[in-house]
Amino acid sequence: MEIAKIHGGNSLHGTVHVSGSKNSSLAILAATLLTSEPCIIDNVPDVSDICVVLQLLQSVGACVEYVTRNKIKICAKHINNSLPEDLFIKTRGAISIAGAMLARLGEADIFMPGGCSIGSRPIDLHLAGFQKLGFNVSQKNNKISITSSKNHNKNIFLGSKSGSTVTGTINMIFASCGIPGNTTIDGAACEPEILDLCNFLEKIGVILHGAGTPTVTVSGMQTLNGCEHKVIGDRIEAGTFICASLITKGEIKITGCEQNMLGSTINFLNNAGANITESKDCIHVETCKQLNGVEAITLPYPGFATDVQAQVLTTLTQAHGQSEITEIIYPKRFGHVSELNKMGANIQVHGATALIPGNTPLTGTDVFASDLRASASLYLAGLVARGTTIVHELQHLDRGYDRFEQKLKLLGADIERTNQ
Ligand code: EPU
């Protein structure tokens, strides 16, 4: 088993280029099943979640060919409805394949995703959405069969108490591509990854309106072609490096991602005393002598993103004064807190709210990652801790960060990945 050893104390300086967005890539790779023509997708991060989805595409008959490390050619000339369960349940990103298969084949057999360490991740909104669109949904044990019907609704509402669903929106857009005429999805998620996906869909010939807004209309049953598409930069990786700069009191420039994709996350960090600006295609994080404690609530885009909550929370352990973070999207997404507390953070969690006392010196020790973003947050803690932090369970990090240690090292971090 591999571990990461981080010797804390170095502040980070320099320029880092973020990889392509993992979540955007997952959606766009699934979308290549909509067309029988070849598609070339560039800027795909080399991470394990992507490998799983590529294997799933192959298992339903698509040809997958690496052009370069981050550029992939996919040709789904003929596909079949045979997703293997063991592979399907490995990543949440696989769920979007359902909608693409429905549009292309009129049927999809999928499986209930397993439990997840960031809390319950149901798919009821996906299944209800398919039903509202007029598809038949039946479940036997872990297997869910979705089939097309002759009657389709032209207008559905997808929202829920916690906002909309990102992959659910993607599934509804995909499924609508196979329905004749116009289908309108209200309560659609507005995350930048959905806009990127819609840009790809337009390139292959899908006609749609309202991409990136809560109301998306898709004109289905168009003849689709192939295309080349470059995936947007990973805003969550950019957010992670912003936190790495702030927590080490460094100064870094981040290229490959636009600041507005981080929505209000930047605003509230700036309100806490950071100085993050954008110029000439790069995000500039200036040295911040002292952050102040803040209150923050995770929300759908453009609100404070749940996927940077762990990294921001860790950064706030070094702020002046107490902070309070409430996690609305995944109320149990605090797996990092017990590990940070082993390092001395003294954070308390009450329900969905974490109280972070601030000004807490951290001390290196053995810590165990519980999920993707929690792993990154433990690296950040290690960067500022006294002594050596050893991060275990790196398979979580590898799901979504492409060459994270190399990038941190180039910025001056003292970090190595070795076998235990
Ligand atoms: N929800 C339901 N029922 C559903 C679907 C979602 O109740 O059928 C709830 C969820 O429990 C959650 C909220 O709706 O409270 C939003 O979940 P959403 O469906 O939007 O999440 P997702 O589509 O499964 C994507 C990203 C996540 C990211 C969330 C929120 C992918 C592959 N995953 O998940 O990314 O946290 O949107 O922005 O796109 C990550 O990259 O670390 C990650 C977890």
CSV table of C-alpha atoms and ligand atoms in Angstrom, one decimal:
chain,number,residue,atom,x,y,z
A,1,MET,CA,0.0,0.0,0.0
A,2,GLU,CA,1.3,3.4,-0.9
A,3,ILE,CA,1.5,6.3,1.6
A,4,ALA,CA,2.3,10.0,1.3
A,5,LYS,CA,4.9,11.5,3.6
A,6,ILE,CA,4.6,15.2,4.0
A,7,HIS,CA,7.2,17.2,6.0
A,8,GLY,CA,5.4,20.4,7.0
A,9,GLY,CA,6.6,23.9,7.1
A,10,ASN,CA,7.4,25.0,3.5
A,11,SER,CA,5.3,27.7,2.0
A,12,LEU,CA,4.3,27.2,-1.6
A,13,HIS,CA,5.4,29.5,-4.4
A,14,GLY,CA,5.2,29.3,-8.2
A,15,THR,CA,2.7,28.4,-10.9
A,16,VAL,CA,0.6,25.3,-11.1
A,17,HIS,CA,-1.5,24.2,-14.1
A,18,VAL,CA,-4.7,22.3,-13.1
A,19,SER,CA,-5.8,19.2,-15.0
A,20,GLY,CA,-9.1,18.9,-16.8
A,21,SER,CA,-12.2,18.5,-14.7
A,22,LYS,CA,-12.9,15.0,-13.5
A,23,ASN,CA,-16.6,15.5,-13.2
A,24,SER,CA,-17.0,17.2,-16.6
A,25,SER,CA,-14.9,14.4,-18.2
A,26,LEU,CA,-17.0,11.7,-16.6
A,27,ALA,CA,-20.2,13.3,-18.1
A,28,ILE,CA,-18.7,13.9,-21.5
A,29,LEU,CA,-17.2,10.4,-21.8
A,30,ALA,CA,-20.7,9.0,-21.1
A,31,ALA,CA,-22.1,11.4,-23.7
A,32,THR,CA,-19.9,9.8,-26.4
A,33,LEU,CA,-22.3,6.9,-26.3
A,34,LEU,CA,-25.0,9.1,-27.8
A,35,THR,CA,-23.3,9.1,-31.2
A,36,SER,CA,-22.0,6.3,-33.5
A,37,GLU,CA,-19.3,8.7,-34.8
A,38,PRO,CA,-15.8,9.0,-33.3
A,39,CYS,CA,-15.2,11.7,-30.6
A,40,ILE,CA,-11.9,13.0,-29.4
A,41,ILE,CA,-11.9,14.3,-25.9
A,42,ASP,CA,-8.9,16.3,-24.7
A,43,ASN,CA,-7.7,17.4,-21.3
A,44,VAL,CA,-9.1,14.3,-19.5
A,45,PRO,CA,-7.4,13.8,-16.2
A,46,ASP,CA,-5.5,10.6,-15.6
A,47,VAL,CA,-7.4,9.5,-12.5
A,48,SER,CA,-8.9,6.2,-11.5
A,49,ASP,CA,-12.6,7.3,-11.8
A,50,ILE,CA,-12.0,8.0,-15.4
A,51,CYS,CA,-10.4,4.6,-16.0
A,52,VAL,CA,-13.5,3.0,-14.5
A,53,VAL,CA,-15.8,4.9,-16.9
A,54,LEU,CA,-13.6,4.1,-19.9
A,55,GLN,CA,-13.8,0.4,-19.0
A,56,LEU,CA,-17.6,0.7,-18.7
A,57,LEU,CA,-17.7,2.3,-22.2
A,58,GLN,CA,-15.6,-0.6,-23.5
A,59,SER,CA,-17.9,-3.2,-21.8
A,60,VAL,CA,-20.9,-1.9,-23.7
A,61,GLY,CA,-19.0,-2.1,-27.0
A,62,ALA,CA,-17.3,1.3,-27.5
A,63,CYS,CA,-13.7,1.4,-28.9
A,64,VAL,CA,-11.4,3.5,-26.6
A,65,GLU,CA,-8.0,4.6,-27.7
A,66,TYR,CA,-5.5,6.9,-26.0
A,67,VAL,CA,-4.2,9.5,-28.4
A,68,THR,CA,-2.0,10.9,-25.7
A,69,ARG,CA,-2.0,10.7,-21.9
A,70,ASN,CA,-4.9,13.1,-21.6
A,71,LYS,CA,-6.5,12.8,-25.0
A,72,ILE,CA,-8.9,9.9,-25.7
A,73,LYS,CA,-10.7,8.8,-28.9
A,74,ILE,CA,-14.0,7.0,-28.4
A,75,CYS,CA,-16.0,5.4,-31.1
A,76,ALA,CA,-19.4,3.9,-30.0
A,77,LYS,CA,-20.4,2.6,-33.4
A,78,HIS,CA,-22.3,-0.3,-32.0
A,79,ILE,CA,-23.3,-0.6,-28.3
A,80,ASN,CA,-25.2,-3.0,-26.2
A,81,ASN,CA,-27.0,-3.0,-22.8
A,82,SER,CA,-24.5,-5.0,-20.8
A,83,LEU,CA,-23.0,-2.9,-18.0
A,84,PRO,CA,-21.1,-5.1,-15.5
A,85,GLU,CA,-22.3,-4.6,-11.9
A,86,ASP,CA,-18.9,-4.8,-10.2
A,87,LEU,CA,-17.5,-2.0,-12.4
A,88,PHE,CA,-20.7,0.1,-12.4
A,89,ILE,CA,-20.8,0.5,-8.6
A,90,LYS,CA,-17.2,1.6,-8.4
A,91,THR,CA,-17.9,5.2,-9.2
A,92,ARG,CA,-20.9,7.6,-8.9
A,93,GLY,CA,-19.9,9.0,-12.3
A,94,ALA,CA,-21.1,5.8,-13.9
A,95,ILE,CA,-24.8,6.7,-13.2
A,96,SER,CA,-24.9,9.1,-16.2
A,97,ILE,CA,-24.2,6.3,-18.6
A,98,ALA,CA,-27.9,5.2,-17.9
A,99,GLY,CA,-29.3,8.3,-19.7
A,100,ALA,CA,-27.0,8.0,-22.6
A,101,MET,CA,-27.9,4.3,-23.1
A,102,LEU,CA,-31.6,5.1,-22.9
A,103,ALA,CA,-31.2,7.7,-25.7
A,104,ARG,CA,-29.2,5.4,-27.9
A,105,LEU,CA,-30.8,2.0,-27.2
A,106,GLY,CA,-34.1,2.8,-25.5
A,107,GLU,CA,-33.1,0.6,-22.5
A,108,ALA,CA,-30.5,0.5,-19.7
A,109,ASP,CA,-29.9,-2.0,-17.0
A,110,ILE,CA,-28.0,-0.3,-14.2
A,111,PHE,CA,-27.3,-1.1,-10.5
A,112,MET,CA,-27.8,0.6,-7.2
A,113,PRO,CA,-24.7,2.5,-6.3
A,114,GLY,CA,-23.1,1.3,-3.0
A,115,GLY,CA,-22.9,3.4,0.2
A,116,CYS,CA,-20.4,6.2,0.2
A,117,SER,CA,-18.2,7.6,2.9
A,118,ILE,CA,-19.5,11.2,2.3
A,119,GLY,CA,-23.0,10.0,3.4
A,120,SER,CA,-26.1,8.7,1.7
A,121,ARG,CA,-26.1,9.2,-2.1
A,122,PRO,CA,-29.5,8.0,-3.3
A,123,ILE,CA,-30.6,7.9,-7.0
A,124,ASP,CA,-34.3,8.4,-6.3
A,125,LEU,CA,-34.3,11.8,-8.2
A,126,HIS,CA,-32.8,10.1,-11.3
A,127,LEU,CA,-35.3,7.3,-11.3
A,128,ALA,CA,-38.3,9.6,-10.6
A,129,GLY,CA,-37.0,11.9,-13.4
A,130,PHE,CA,-36.8,9.0,-15.9
A,131,GLN,CA,-40.4,8.1,-14.9
A,132,LYS,CA,-41.6,11.6,-15.2
A,133,LEU,CA,-40.1,11.6,-18.7
A,134,GLY,CA,-42.2,8.6,-19.4
A,135,PHE,CA,-39.7,5.7,-19.1
A,136,ASN,CA,-40.6,2.5,-17.3
A,137,VAL,CA,-38.4,1.8,-14.2
A,138,SER,CA,-38.4,-1.5,-12.4
A,139,GLN,CA,-36.1,-2.8,-9.7
A,140,LYS,CA,-35.2,-6.4,-8.7
A,141,ASN,CA,-32.7,-6.6,-5.9
A,142,ASN,CA,-29.7,-4.4,-6.9
A,143,LYS,CA,-30.6,-4.2,-10.6
A,144,ILE,CA,-32.7,-1.4,-12.1
A,145,SER,CA,-34.1,-1.8,-15.6
A,146,ILE,CA,-35.2,1.3,-17.4
A,147,THR,CA,-37.0,1.0,-20.7
A,148,SER,CA,-38.6,3.4,-23.2
A,149,SER,CA,-42.3,3.8,-23.6
A,150,LYS,CA,-44.4,5.4,-26.3
A,151,ASN,CA,-45.7,8.2,-24.1
A,152,HIS,CA,-43.2,10.9,-23.1
A,153,ASN,CA,-43.8,14.0,-21.0
A,154,LYS,CA,-42.6,17.3,-22.5
A,155,ASN,CA,-41.9,19.1,-19.2
A,156,ILE,CA,-40.4,17.8,-15.9
A,157,PHE,CA,-39.3,19.3,-12.6
A,158,LEU,CA,-36.1,17.8,-11.2
A,159,GLY,CA,-35.4,19.9,-8.0
A,160,SER,CA,-35.3,18.6,-4.5
A,161,LYS,CA,-35.0,20.0,-0.9
A,162,SER,CA,-31.2,20.3,-1.3
A,163,GLY,CA,-31.4,22.0,-4.7
A,164,SER,CA,-31.0,20.0,-7.9
A,165,THR,CA,-28.9,17.0,-8.8
A,166,VAL,CA,-25.9,17.3,-11.0
A,167,THR,CA,-25.6,13.8,-12.4
A,168,GLY,CA,-29.5,13.6,-12.4
A,169,THR,CA,-29.6,16.7,-14.7
A,170,ILE,CA,-27.0,15.1,-16.9
A,171,ASN,CA,-29.1,11.9,-17.1
A,172,MET,CA,-32.3,13.8,-18.0
A,173,ILE,CA,-30.5,15.8,-20.7
A,174,PHE,CA,-29.2,12.6,-22.1
A,175,ALA,CA,-32.5,10.7,-22.0
A,176,SER,CA,-34.2,13.7,-23.6
A,177,CYS,CA,-31.8,13.4,-26.6
A,178,GLY,CA,-33.7,10.2,-27.4
A,179,ILE,CA,-37.2,11.6,-27.2
A,180,PRO,CA,-38.8,13.2,-30.3
A,181,GLY,CA,-39.6,16.9,-30.1
A,182,ASN,CA,-38.8,19.4,-27.3
A,183,THR,CA,-38.4,18.3,-23.7
A,184,THR,CA,-38.0,20.9,-20.9
A,185,ILE,CA,-36.2,20.1,-17.7
A,186,ASP,CA,-37.0,22.6,-14.9
A,187,GLY,CA,-35.0,22.6,-11.7
A,188,ALA,CA,-31.8,21.6,-13.6
A,189,ALA,CA,-28.4,21.9,-11.9
A,190,CYS,CA,-26.3,24.8,-13.1
A,191,GLU,CA,-22.7,23.6,-12.3
A,192,PRO,CA,-20.0,24.6,-14.9
A,193,GLU,CA,-19.5,20.9,-15.7
A,194,ILE,CA,-23.1,20.8,-17.1
A,195,LEU,CA,-22.4,23.8,-19.3
A,196,ASP,CA,-19.2,22.1,-20.6
A,197,LEU,CA,-21.2,18.9,-21.3
A,198,CYS,CA,-23.8,21.0,-23.2
A,199,ASN,CA,-21.1,22.6,-25.2
A,200,PHE,CA,-19.9,19.1,-26.2
A,201,LEU,CA,-23.5,18.0,-27.0
A,202,GLU,CA,-24.0,21.0,-29.3
A,203,LYS,CA,-20.8,20.1,-31.1
A,204,ILE,CA,-22.2,16.6,-31.9
A,205,GLY,CA,-25.4,18.1,-33.1
A,206,VAL,CA,-27.8,18.1,-30.1
A,207,ILE,CA,-30.1,21.2,-30.2
A,208,LEU,CA,-30.6,22.6,-26.8
A,209,HIS,CA,-31.4,25.9,-25.0
A,210,GLY,CA,-30.8,27.1,-21.5
A,211,ALA,CA,-27.5,25.3,-20.9
A,212,GLY,CA,-26.1,26.2,-17.4
A,213,THR,CA,-29.5,27.6,-16.3
A,214,PRO,CA,-32.3,26.0,-14.2
A,215,THR,CA,-34.4,25.4,-17.3
A,216,VAL,CA,-32.9,23.4,-20.1
A,217,THR,CA,-34.8,22.4,-23.3
A,218,VAL,CA,-33.6,19.6,-25.5
A,219,SER,CA,-34.7,18.9,-29.0
A,220,GLY,CA,-34.4,15.1,-29.3
A,221,MET,CA,-33.8,12.6,-32.1
A,222,GLN,CA,-31.3,14.7,-34.1
A,223,THR,CA,-28.7,13.0,-36.3
A,224,LEU,CA,-25.5,13.2,-34.3
A,225,ASN,CA,-22.0,13.4,-35.5
A,226,GLY,CA,-18.5,13.2,-33.9
A,227,CYS,CA,-16.4,16.1,-32.7
A,228,GLU,CA,-13.2,17.1,-30.8
A,229,HIS,CA,-13.7,18.7,-27.4
A,230,LYS,CA,-11.4,20.1,-24.8
A,231,VAL,CA,-12.7,19.6,-21.2
A,232,ILE,CA,-12.7,22.7,-18.9
A,233,GLY,CA,-10.1,22.9,-16.1
A,234,ASP,CA,-10.9,21.3,-12.7
A,235,ARG,CA,-12.3,24.0,-10.5
A,236,ILE,CA,-12.1,21.8,-7.4
A,237,GLU,CA,-8.4,21.2,-8.0
A,238,ALA,CA,-8.0,24.9,-8.5
A,239,GLY,CA,-9.8,25.5,-5.2
A,240,THR,CA,-7.5,22.9,-3.5
A,241,PHE,CA,-4.4,24.8,-4.7
A,242,ILE,CA,-5.9,28.1,-3.5
A,243,CYS,CA,-6.2,26.5,0.0
A,244,ALA,CA,-2.6,25.1,-0.3
A,245,SER,CA,-1.3,28.6,-0.9
A,246,LEU,CA,-3.4,30.2,1.9
A,247,ILE,CA,-2.6,27.6,4.5
A,248,THR,CA,1.1,27.8,3.9
A,249,LYS,CA,1.1,31.6,3.6
A,250,GLY,CA,2.6,31.2,0.1
A,251,GLU,CA,1.9,32.9,-3.2
A,252,ILE,CA,0.9,30.9,-6.2
A,253,LYS,CA,-0.6,31.4,-9.7
A,254,ILE,CA,-3.0,28.8,-11.0
A,255,THR,CA,-3.5,28.4,-14.7
A,256,GLY,CA,-6.0,26.2,-16.6
A,257,CYS,CA,-9.2,27.3,-14.8
A,258,GLU,CA,-11.3,30.4,-14.7
A,259,GLN,CA,-11.9,32.0,-11.4
A,260,ASN,CA,-15.7,32.4,-12.0
A,261,MET,CA,-16.1,28.7,-12.1
A,262,LEU,CA,-15.4,28.7,-8.4
A,263,GLY,CA,-18.5,30.9,-7.8
A,264,SER,CA,-18.8,32.5,-4.4
A,265,THR,CA,-16.1,30.3,-2.9
A,266,ILE,CA,-13.4,33.0,-3.9
A,267,ASN,CA,-15.6,35.8,-2.5
A,268,PHE,CA,-15.9,34.4,0.9
A,269,LEU,CA,-12.2,33.5,1.1
A,270,ASN,CA,-11.5,37.1,0.1
A,271,ASN,CA,-14.0,38.3,2.7
A,272,ALA,CA,-12.0,36.2,5.2
A,273,GLY,CA,-8.8,38.2,4.3
A,274,ALA,CA,-7.4,36.4,1.3
A,275,ASN,CA,-6.4,38.3,-1.8
A,276,ILE,CA,-7.3,36.2,-4.7
A,277,THR,CA,-7.6,37.9,-8.1
A,278,GLU,CA,-7.7,36.9,-11.7
A,279,SER,CA,-5.5,38.2,-14.5
A,280,LYS,CA,-4.4,37.0,-17.9
A,281,ASP,CA,-5.9,33.5,-17.7
A,282,CYS,CA,-4.5,32.8,-14.3
A,283,ILE,CA,-5.8,32.9,-10.7
A,284,HIS,CA,-3.4,34.7,-8.4
A,285,VAL,CA,-3.3,33.9,-4.7
A,286,GLU,CA,-1.3,36.5,-2.9
A,287,THR,CA,0.4,35.9,0.4
A,288,CYS,CA,-2.1,36.2,3.2
A,289,LYS,CA,-0.5,36.9,6.6
A,290,GLN,CA,-3.7,35.9,8.5
A,291,LEU,CA,-7.1,34.7,7.5
A,292,ASN,CA,-10.0,35.6,9.8
A,293,GLY,CA,-12.6,33.1,11.0
A,294,VAL,CA,-15.8,32.9,8.9
A,295,GLU,CA,-19.2,31.3,8.7
A,296,ALA,CA,-20.0,29.4,5.5
A,297,ILE,CA,-22.7,27.1,4.1
A,298,THR,CA,-22.2,24.8,1.2
A,299,LEU,CA,-24.7,25.3,-1.6
A,300,PRO,CA,-25.2,24.3,-5.2
A,301,TYR,CA,-23.3,26.4,-7.8
A,302,PRO,CA,-22.6,29.3,-7.6
A,303,GLY,CA,-22.6,28.9,-3.8
A,304,PHE,CA,-19.7,27.6,-1.8
A,305,ALA,CA,-18.9,24.2,-3.3
A,306,THR,CA,-19.2,21.1,-1.1
A,307,ASP,CA,-16.2,19.6,-3.0
A,308,VAL,CA,-13.9,22.2,-1.5
A,309,GLN,CA,-15.5,22.2,2.0
A,310,ALA,CA,-12.8,19.8,3.4
A,311,GLN,CA,-10.0,21.8,2.0
A,312,VAL,CA,-11.4,25.2,3.2
A,313,LEU,CA,-12.2,23.8,6.6
A,314,THR,CA,-8.6,22.6,7.0
A,315,THR,CA,-7.3,26.0,5.9
A,316,LEU,CA,-9.5,27.7,8.5
A,317,THR,CA,-7.8,25.7,11.3
A,318,GLN,CA,-5.1,28.3,10.9
A,319,ALA,CA,-7.4,31.4,10.8
A,320,HIS,CA,-7.6,34.0,13.5
A,321,GLY,CA,-10.8,33.2,15.4
A,322,GLN,CA,-13.5,30.6,15.2
A,323,SER,CA,-15.1,29.5,12.0
A,324,GLU,CA,-18.3,27.6,11.4
A,325,ILE,CA,-19.0,25.5,8.3
A,326,THR,CA,-22.4,24.0,7.6
A,327,GLU,CA,-22.6,21.2,5.0
A,328,ILE,CA,-26.0,21.3,3.3
A,329,ILE,CA,-25.3,19.1,0.3
A,330,TYR,CA,-23.8,16.1,2.2
A,331,PRO,CA,-24.5,16.7,5.9
A,332,LYS,CA,-22.2,13.8,6.9
A,333,ARG,CA,-19.2,14.9,4.7
A,334,PHE,CA,-16.9,15.4,7.7
A,335,GLY,CA,-14.7,12.3,7.5
A,336,HIS,CA,-11.6,14.5,7.5
A,337,VAL,CA,-12.5,16.0,10.9
A,338,SER,CA,-11.5,13.0,13.1
A,339,GLU,CA,-8.1,12.9,11.3
A,340,LEU,CA,-7.5,16.6,11.6
A,341,ASN,CA,-8.3,16.3,15.3
A,342,LYS,CA,-5.6,13.7,15.7
A,343,MET,CA,-3.3,16.4,14.4
A,344,GLY,CA,-4.6,18.8,17.1
A,345,ALA,CA,-7.3,20.8,15.2
A,346,ASN,CA,-9.9,20.4,18.0
A,347,ILE,CA,-12.9,20.7,15.6
A,348,GLN,CA,-16.4,19.8,16.9
A,349,VAL,CA,-19.2,18.6,14.6
A,350,HIS,CA,-22.8,19.2,15.7
A,351,GLY,CA,-25.2,17.7,13.2
A,352,ALA,CA,-24.2,19.2,9.8
A,353,THR,CA,-22.1,22.0,11.3
A,354,ALA,CA,-18.4,22.0,12.1
A,355,LEU,CA,-17.0,24.5,14.6
A,356,ILE,CA,-13.3,25.2,13.9
A,357,PRO,CA,-11.6,27.0,16.7
A,358,GLY,CA,-8.8,28.5,14.5
A,359,ASN,CA,-5.2,29.3,15.5
A,360,THR,CA,-4.5,25.6,16.2
A,361,PRO,CA,-1.0,24.4,15.6
A,362,LEU,CA,-1.1,21.0,13.8
A,363,THR,CA,1.3,18.2,14.5
A,364,GLY,CA,2.2,15.5,12.0
A,365,THR,CA,1.0,11.9,12.6
A,366,ASP,CA,-0.6,9.0,10.7
A,367,VAL,CA,-3.9,9.9,9.2
A,368,PHE,CA,-6.3,8.0,7.1
A,369,ALA,CA,-8.2,9.4,4.1
A,370,SER,CA,-11.9,8.5,4.0
A,371,ASP,CA,-12.9,10.0,0.6
A,372,LEU,CA,-11.5,12.0,-2.3
A,373,ARG,CA,-11.7,15.5,-1.0
A,374,ALA,CA,-10.9,14.5,2.6
A,375,SER,CA,-7.6,13.1,1.2
A,376,ALA,CA,-6.6,16.4,-0.3
A,377,SER,CA,-7.5,18.2,2.9
A,378,LEU,CA,-5.1,15.9,4.9
A,379,TYR,CA,-2.3,16.8,2.5
A,380,LEU,CA,-3.0,20.5,3.2
A,381,ALA,CA,-2.9,19.9,6.9
A,382,GLY,CA,0.4,18.0,6.4
A,383,LEU,CA,1.9,21.0,4.6
A,384,VAL,CA,1.5,23.2,7.6
A,385,ALA,CA,1.9,20.7,10.4
A,386,ARG,CA,5.0,20.4,12.6
A,387,GLY,CA,6.9,17.2,11.8
A,388,THR,CA,5.9,14.5,9.4
A,389,THR,CA,2.3,13.6,8.4
A,390,ILE,CA,1.7,10.2,6.8
A,391,VAL,CA,-1.4,10.0,4.8
A,392,HIS,CA,-2.8,6.4,4.2
A,393,GLU,CA,-5.6,5.1,1.9
A,394,LEU,CA,-4.4,7.0,-1.2
A,395,GLN,CA,-6.8,5.2,-3.5
A,396,HIS,CA,-9.3,7.9,-2.5
A,397,LEU,CA,-7.0,10.7,-3.7
A,398,ASP,CA,-6.2,8.8,-6.9
A,399,ARG,CA,-9.9,8.8,-7.9
A,400,GLY,CA,-9.7,12.5,-8.7
A,401,TYR,CA,-6.3,14.2,-8.5
A,402,ASP,CA,-3.9,13.8,-11.4
A,403,ARG,CA,-0.2,13.9,-10.3
A,404,PHE,CA,-1.1,15.8,-7.1
A,405,GLU,CA,2.2,15.2,-5.3
A,406,GLN,CA,4.3,16.2,-8.3
A,407,LYS,CA,2.4,19.5,-8.6
A,408,LEU,CA,2.8,20.2,-4.8
A,409,LYS,CA,6.5,19.4,-5.0
A,410,LEU,CA,7.0,21.8,-7.9
A,411,LEU,CA,5.5,24.5,-5.7
A,412,GLY,CA,8.0,23.7,-3.0
A,413,ALA,CA,6.3,21.1,-0.8
A,414,ASP,CA,8.4,18.5,0.9
A,415,ILE,CA,6.4,15.4,-0.1
A,416,GLU,CA,7.0,11.9,-1.3
A,417,ARG,CA,4.8,9.0,-2.1
A,418,THR,CA,6.3,5.6,-1.2
A,419,ASN,CA,5.4,2.0,-0.5
A,420,GLN,CA,4.6,1.4,3.1
B,1,EPU,N1,-29.8,13.6,-4.1
B,1,EPU,C1,-30.9,12.9,-3.8
B,1,EPU,N2,-31.4,12.0,-4.7
B,1,EPU,C2,-30.8,11.8,-5.9
B,1,EPU,C3,-29.6,12.5,-6.2
B,1,EPU,C4,-29.1,13.4,-5.3
B,1,EPU,O1,-31.5,13.1,-2.7
B,1,EPU,O2,-31.3,10.9,-6.6
B,1,EPU,C5,-29.2,14.6,-3.2
B,1,EPU,C6,-27.8,14.2,-2.7
B,1,EPU,O3,-27.9,13.3,-1.6
B,1,EPU,C7,-27.2,15.5,-2.4
B,1,EPU,C8,-27.8,16.5,-3.4
B,1,EPU,O4,-29.0,15.8,-3.9
B,1,EPU,O5,-27.7,15.9,-1.1
B,1,EPU,C9,-26.9,16.8,-4.6
B,1,EPU,O6,-26.4,15.6,-5.1
B,1,EPU,P1,-26.0,15.5,-6.7
B,1,EPU,O7,-26.9,14.5,-7.3
B,1,EPU,O8,-26.0,16.8,-7.3
B,1,EPU,O9,-24.6,14.9,-6.6
B,1,EPU,P2,-24.0,13.9,-7.7
B,1,EPU,O10,-24.5,14.3,-9.1
B,1,EPU,O11,-24.1,12.5,-7.3
B,1,EPU,C10,-21.9,15.5,-8.3
B,1,EPU,C11,-20.4,15.3,-8.3
B,1,EPU,C12,-20.0,15.3,-6.8
B,1,EPU,C13,-20.4,16.6,-6.2
B,1,EPU,C14,-21.9,16.8,-6.3
B,1,EPU,C15,-22.5,18.1,-5.8
B,1,EPU,C16,-20.0,13.9,-10.2
B,1,EPU,C17,-19.6,12.5,-10.7
B,1,EPU,N3,-20.1,14.0,-8.9
B,1,EPU,O12,-22.4,14.3,-7.6
B,1,EPU,O13,-18.5,15.3,-6.9
B,1,EPU,O14,-20.1,16.7,-4.8
B,1,EPU,O15,-22.3,16.7,-7.7
B,1,EPU,O16,-21.9,19.2,-6.5
B,1,EPU,O17,-20.3,14.8,-11.0
B,1,EPU,C18,-16.4,15.0,-6.0
B,1,EPU,O18,-15.9,15.2,-7.1
B,1,EPU,O19,-15.7,14.8,-5.0
B,1,EPU,C19,-17.8,14.7,-5.8
B,1,EPU,C20,-18.3,14.1,-4.8
